[in-house]
Amino acid sequence: MGNKLSGKVAVVTGGNRGIGRAIAERLAAEEAVVVVGDVSGEPTTSKSSASELIFLQLDVTNQESVRSFVDKVLQRFGKIDILVNNAGIVVHKSIDEQTVEDWDRMMAVNLRGPFLMAKYVAPEMRRTGSGAIVNIGSVEAFMVNPWHTAYAASKAGVHGLTLGLAVDLGPDGIRCNTVCPGWIDTDLNRAYVEMHPDRSLIERELGQLHPVGRIGCPKEVANAVLWLASEESSFVSGEMIAVDGARTRKISLPPILDEEYRAKLSKLTV
Ligand code: NDP
């Protein structure tokens, strides 16, 4: 598809499925060697003429697992140019139902994971004098769905981590940015849609929350990640970039005052 990342080595966490998988494939299509680290799945390699996609075991919450994963990548490829911190989970519970274990698990995957990965990858980027870290945050660091207190707190933490890494690692030639997806069609939130008896109705209503008239797909997040990982964004660091079809830019009005706009949107989402 292109050669924007020719000669680069990229690591993508949680890349077995969903957004992470789309990111891994997009970076590989630009000729990067991509190592996916995920908790499940067997270690494999798939190689085409220009790209290489490798799967290795990784639990981002576990310091030893992160250290050993980074060592394996370095032994095999000698460097890491791009780190995409994508692995994430969500627990959908009210504050009363949420347990301390739920809170700790979410913080461990969503926030300690990116911290540990950056901690072990940054010295290697510093050694080569350049690097790009792209975190997957969420628009839920700005606006929150009900029963997502811990998720929103973890993603707000990722945004803080992004600012800190951009400032601390900038002098070493390392940039750090965050892509904040809106509603993207993956297993992570498909459960919401499936909870509802009228699936097509809920899909239509979800689409209409977005000024572009639809929800997003993993490839659209991957395209933003590619830009932030490549030299095309060489002066961009410490930014949170929403990929959400302008959902978080629209102020809600009572439906009665919004009829004309909704009618226009419904033509896009039938
Ligand atoms: P998925 O649930 O589809 O995929 C998440 C991936 O992360 C899975 O492959 C999962 O592995 C892996 N993973 C989970 N825990 C760990 C761990 N401890 N170590 C390594 N890998 C792990 O999610 P999405 O693709 O939807 O989400 C990807 C990212 O995007 C997340 O950070 C999420 O918060 C964020 N996001 C998603 C949105 C959406 O609408 N989908 C919206 C905003 C943000 P396994 O298959 O074994 O569970």
Coordinates of C-alpha atoms and ligand atoms in Angstrom, one line a residue:
M1 CA 0.0 0.0 0.0
G2 CA 2.9 2.3 0.7
N3 CA 6.4 2.6 2.2
K4 CA 6.0 5.4 4.8
L5 CA 7.4 3.1 7.5
S6 CA 10.0 1.3 5.5
G7 CA 12.9 0.1 7.8
K8 CA 10.9 0.8 11.0
V9 CA 10.2 -1.6 13.8
A10 CA 6.8 -1.1 15.5
V11 CA 5.2 -2.7 18.5
V12 CA 1.4 -2.8 18.9
T13 CA -0.1 -4.0 22.2
G14 CA -3.5 -5.8 22.2
G15 CA -3.2 -6.3 18.5
N16 CA -4.9 -9.7 18.1
R17 CA -8.3 -8.2 17.3
G18 CA -10.3 -4.9 17.0
I19 CA -8.5 -1.6 16.7
G20 CA -5.1 -3.1 17.6
R21 CA -5.4 -5.6 14.7
A22 CA -6.3 -2.8 12.2
I23 CA -3.3 -0.7 13.5
A24 CA -0.9 -3.6 13.1
E25 CA -2.1 -4.4 9.6
R26 CA -2.0 -0.7 8.6
L27 CA 1.6 -0.2 9.8
A28 CA 2.7 -3.4 8.2
A29 CA 1.1 -2.3 4.9
E30 CA 3.5 0.7 5.1
E31 CA 6.4 -1.8 5.2
A32 CA 7.1 -1.6 9.0
V33 CA 8.1 -4.8 10.8
V34 CA 5.2 -5.1 13.3
V35 CA 5.4 -7.1 16.5
V36 CA 2.0 -7.6 18.1
G37 CA 1.9 -8.3 21.8
D38 CA -1.3 -9.8 23.2
V39 CA -2.3 -11.9 26.2
S40 CA -4.0 -14.6 24.1
G41 CA -3.0 -16.3 20.8
E42 CA -0.1 -18.4 19.8
P43 CA 3.2 -16.8 18.7
T44 CA 3.2 -16.7 14.9
T45 CA 4.8 -14.8 12.0
S46 CA 3.2 -13.8 8.7
K47 CA 5.5 -12.4 6.0
S48 CA 4.8 -10.9 2.6
S49 CA 7.3 -9.4 0.2
A50 CA 7.4 -6.0 2.0
S51 CA 5.9 -6.5 5.5
E52 CA 6.2 -8.7 8.5
L53 CA 3.7 -9.3 11.2
I54 CA 4.8 -11.2 14.3
F55 CA 2.7 -12.2 17.3
L56 CA 4.3 -12.6 20.7
Q57 CA 2.8 -13.3 24.1
L58 CA 2.5 -10.1 26.3
D59 CA 0.6 -9.1 29.4
V60 CA 1.0 -5.4 29.6
T61 CA 0.0 -5.4 33.3
N62 CA 3.0 -7.5 34.2
Q63 CA 6.4 -5.9 34.5
E64 CA 8.3 -9.2 33.9
S65 CA 6.2 -9.9 30.8
V66 CA 6.8 -6.4 29.4
R67 CA 10.6 -6.7 30.1
S68 CA 10.8 -10.1 28.4
F69 CA 8.7 -9.0 25.4
V70 CA 10.9 -5.9 24.8
D71 CA 14.0 -8.1 25.1
K72 CA 12.7 -10.5 22.5
V73 CA 11.9 -7.8 20.1
L74 CA 15.3 -6.2 20.5
Q75 CA 17.1 -9.6 20.2
R76 CA 15.3 -10.2 16.9
F77 CA 15.2 -6.8 15.3
G78 CA 17.7 -4.7 17.2
K79 CA 15.5 -1.6 17.8
I80 CA 12.0 -0.3 18.4
D81 CA 11.0 2.9 16.5
I82 CA 7.2 2.9 17.1
L83 CA 5.2 1.9 20.2
V84 CA 1.4 1.8 20.0
N85 CA -0.2 1.3 23.4
N86 CA -3.5 0.0 22.4
A87 CA -4.5 -2.9 24.8
G88 CA -7.5 -1.8 26.9
I89 CA -10.5 -3.2 28.7
V90 CA -13.8 -1.7 29.9
V91 CA -15.9 -2.7 32.9
H92 CA -19.4 -1.5 32.6
K93 CA -20.7 -1.0 36.2
S94 CA -22.1 1.7 38.5
I95 CA -19.8 3.0 41.2
D96 CA -21.8 0.9 43.7
E97 CA -21.4 -2.3 41.8
Q98 CA -17.8 -1.7 40.9
T99 CA -15.3 -3.7 43.0
V100 CA -11.8 -2.7 44.0
E101 CA -10.7 -5.6 41.8
D102 CA -12.5 -4.1 38.8
W103 CA -10.9 -0.7 39.4
D104 CA -7.4 -2.2 39.8
R105 CA -7.7 -4.4 36.7
M106 CA -8.8 -1.5 34.5
M107 CA -6.1 0.7 35.8
A108 CA -3.5 -2.1 35.4
V109 CA -4.4 -2.8 31.7
N110 CA -5.3 0.7 30.6
L111 CA -2.8 2.9 32.5
R112 CA 0.0 0.8 34.1
G113 CA 0.4 -1.1 30.8
P114 CA 1.2 2.0 28.7
F115 CA 3.5 3.2 31.5
L116 CA 5.4 -0.1 31.7
M117 CA 5.7 -0.3 27.9
A118 CA 7.0 3.3 27.7
K119 CA 9.4 2.7 30.6
Y120 CA 11.1 -0.3 28.8
V121 CA 10.9 1.0 25.3
A122 CA 12.0 4.6 25.8
P123 CA 15.7 3.8 26.6
E124 CA 15.9 1.9 23.3
M125 CA 14.4 4.9 21.4
R126 CA 16.7 7.2 23.2
R127 CA 19.6 5.0 22.1
T128 CA 18.7 5.5 18.4
G129 CA 17.8 9.2 18.9
S130 CA 14.2 9.0 17.7
G131 CA 10.9 7.3 18.3
A132 CA 7.1 7.7 18.2
I133 CA 4.8 6.6 21.0
V134 CA 1.1 6.5 20.2
N135 CA -1.4 5.8 22.9
I136 CA -5.0 4.8 22.4
G137 CA -7.0 7.0 24.8
S138 CA -10.6 7.7 24.5
V139 CA -13.1 10.5 24.1
E140 CA -14.3 9.2 27.4
A141 CA -11.5 11.1 29.0
F142 CA -13.5 14.3 28.1
M143 CA -17.1 13.1 28.2
V144 CA -18.3 9.9 29.9
N145 CA -20.9 7.2 29.3
P146 CA -22.9 6.1 32.3
W147 CA -21.2 3.4 34.5
H148 CA -17.8 4.1 33.1
T149 CA -16.2 5.9 36.1
A150 CA -13.1 3.7 36.3
Y151 CA -12.7 3.5 32.5
A152 CA -12.9 7.3 32.1
A153 CA -10.4 7.8 35.0
S154 CA -8.0 5.3 33.4
K155 CA -8.2 7.0 30.0
A156 CA -7.8 10.5 31.5
G157 CA -4.7 9.0 33.1
V158 CA -3.4 8.0 29.6
H159 CA -3.8 11.6 28.5
G160 CA -1.8 12.8 31.5
L161 CA 0.9 10.1 30.7
T162 CA 1.0 11.4 27.1
L163 CA 1.7 15.0 28.2
G164 CA 4.4 13.8 30.6
L165 CA 6.1 11.5 28.1
A166 CA 6.0 14.2 25.4
V167 CA 7.7 16.7 27.7
D168 CA 10.2 14.3 29.3
L169 CA 11.2 12.5 26.1
G170 CA 11.1 15.3 23.6
P171 CA 14.8 16.2 24.1
D172 CA 15.6 12.6 23.2
G173 CA 13.9 12.9 19.8
I174 CA 10.8 10.9 21.0
R175 CA 7.3 12.2 20.3
C176 CA 4.2 11.0 22.2
N177 CA 0.6 11.5 21.2
T178 CA -2.8 10.0 21.9
V179 CA -5.6 9.0 19.5
C180 CA -9.0 9.2 21.2
P181 CA -11.5 7.0 19.4
G182 CA -15.2 7.6 19.6
W183 CA -17.6 4.7 19.1
I184 CA -15.8 2.2 17.0
D185 CA -17.3 -1.1 15.8
T186 CA -15.3 -3.8 17.8
D187 CA -16.0 -6.6 20.3
L188 CA -15.3 -4.1 23.1
N189 CA -18.7 -2.3 22.7
R190 CA -20.6 -4.7 20.5
A191 CA -22.0 -6.2 23.7
Y192 CA -24.0 -2.9 24.2
V193 CA -25.6 -3.2 20.8
E194 CA -26.4 -6.9 21.3
M195 CA -28.0 -6.2 24.7
H196 CA -30.8 -4.4 22.9
P197 CA -33.6 -6.5 21.3
D198 CA -33.9 -4.2 18.2
R199 CA -30.4 -4.2 16.9
S200 CA -31.0 -2.2 13.8
L201 CA -32.8 0.5 15.8
I202 CA -29.9 0.8 18.2
E203 CA -27.4 0.9 15.3
R204 CA -29.3 3.7 13.6
E205 CA -29.6 5.7 16.8
L206 CA -25.9 5.3 17.5
G207 CA -25.1 6.6 14.0
Q208 CA -27.3 9.6 14.6
L209 CA -25.2 10.6 17.7
H210 CA -22.5 11.4 15.2
P211 CA -22.6 14.5 13.0
V212 CA -21.1 12.3 10.2
G213 CA -24.1 10.0 10.6
R214 CA -22.4 6.7 11.5
I215 CA -20.1 5.0 14.0
G216 CA -16.4 4.5 13.1
C217 CA -14.4 1.4 12.0
P218 CA -11.0 0.2 13.3
K219 CA -9.3 1.2 10.1
E220 CA -10.2 4.9 10.6
V221 CA -8.4 4.8 14.0
A222 CA -5.4 3.0 12.4
N223 CA -5.1 5.8 9.7
A224 CA -4.7 8.4 12.5
V225 CA -2.2 6.2 14.3
L226 CA -0.2 5.8 11.1
W227 CA 0.1 9.6 10.7
L228 CA 1.2 10.1 14.3
A229 CA 3.8 7.2 13.9
S230 CA 5.2 8.5 10.7
E231 CA 7.5 11.5 9.9
E232 CA 4.5 13.3 8.4
S233 CA 3.6 14.4 12.0
S234 CA 7.2 15.2 13.0
F235 CA 6.4 18.5 14.9
V236 CA 3.3 17.0 16.6
S237 CA 3.8 15.9 20.2
G238 CA 1.7 15.9 23.4
E239 CA -1.6 16.0 21.5
M240 CA -4.9 14.2 22.0
I241 CA -6.6 13.7 18.6
A242 CA -10.2 12.6 18.6
V243 CA -11.3 10.2 15.9
D244 CA -15.0 10.4 16.6
G245 CA -17.0 11.8 13.6
A246 CA -17.4 15.0 15.7
R247 CA -19.5 13.3 18.3
T248 CA -17.9 15.1 21.1
R249 CA -18.0 18.5 19.3
K250 CA -21.8 18.6 19.3
I251 CA -23.8 20.0 22.2
S252 CA -27.0 18.1 22.8
L253 CA -30.3 19.9 22.3
P254 CA -33.7 18.6 23.4
P255 CA -34.9 16.5 20.4
I256 CA -37.8 18.9 19.8
L257 CA -35.4 21.7 19.0
D258 CA -33.2 19.4 16.9
E259 CA -35.7 18.0 14.6
E260 CA -34.5 19.4 11.3
Y261 CA -30.9 18.3 12.0
R262 CA -32.0 14.8 13.1
A263 CA -34.1 14.4 9.9
K264 CA -31.0 15.3 7.8
L265 CA -28.9 12.8 9.7
S266 CA -31.5 10.0 9.5
K267 CA -31.2 10.2 5.7
L268 CA -27.6 9.3 6.2
T269 CA -28.2 6.4 8.6
V270 CA -31.2 4.5 7.0
Ligands
NDP1 P1 -11.0 -5.2 21.9 O1 -11.6 -5.7 23.2 O2 -11.6 -5.6 20.6 O3 -9.4 -5.6 21.9 C1 -8.6 -5.4 22.9 C2 -7.3 -6.2 22.8 O4 -6.5 -6.0 23.9 C3 -7.6 -7.7 22.8 O5 -6.9 -8.3 21.7 C4 -7.2 -8.2 24.1 O6 -6.8 -9.5 24.2 C5 -6.0 -7.2 24.4 N1 -5.6 -7.2 25.8 C6 -6.5 -7.1 26.9 N2 -5.8 -7.1 28.0 C7 -4.5 -7.2 27.7 C8 -3.2 -7.3 28.4 N3 -3.2 -7.3 29.7 N4 -2.1 -7.4 27.7 C9 -2.1 -7.4 26.4 N5 -3.2 -7.3 25.6 C10 -4.4 -7.2 26.3 O7 -10.9 -3.6 22.1 P2 -10.9 -2.4 21.0 O8 -10.1 -2.9 19.8 O9 -12.2 -1.9 20.9 O10 -10.1 -1.4 21.9 C11 -8.7 -1.1 21.6 C12 -8.3 0.2 22.4 O11 -9.2 1.3 21.9 C13 -8.6 0.1 23.9 O12 -7.6 0.8 24.6 C14 -9.9 0.8 24.1 O13 -10.1 1.3 25.4 C15 -9.8 1.9 23.1 N6 -11.1 2.4 22.6 C16 -12.0 1.7 22.0 C17 -13.2 2.2 21.6 C18 -14.2 1.5 20.8 O14 -15.3 2.1 20.6 N7 -14.0 0.2 20.5 C19 -13.5 3.7 21.9 C20 -12.5 4.4 22.5 C21 -11.3 3.8 22.9 P3 -7.9 -10.7 24.4 O15 -8.4 -10.9 23.0 O16 -7.1 -11.8 24.9 O17 -8.9 -10.2 25.3

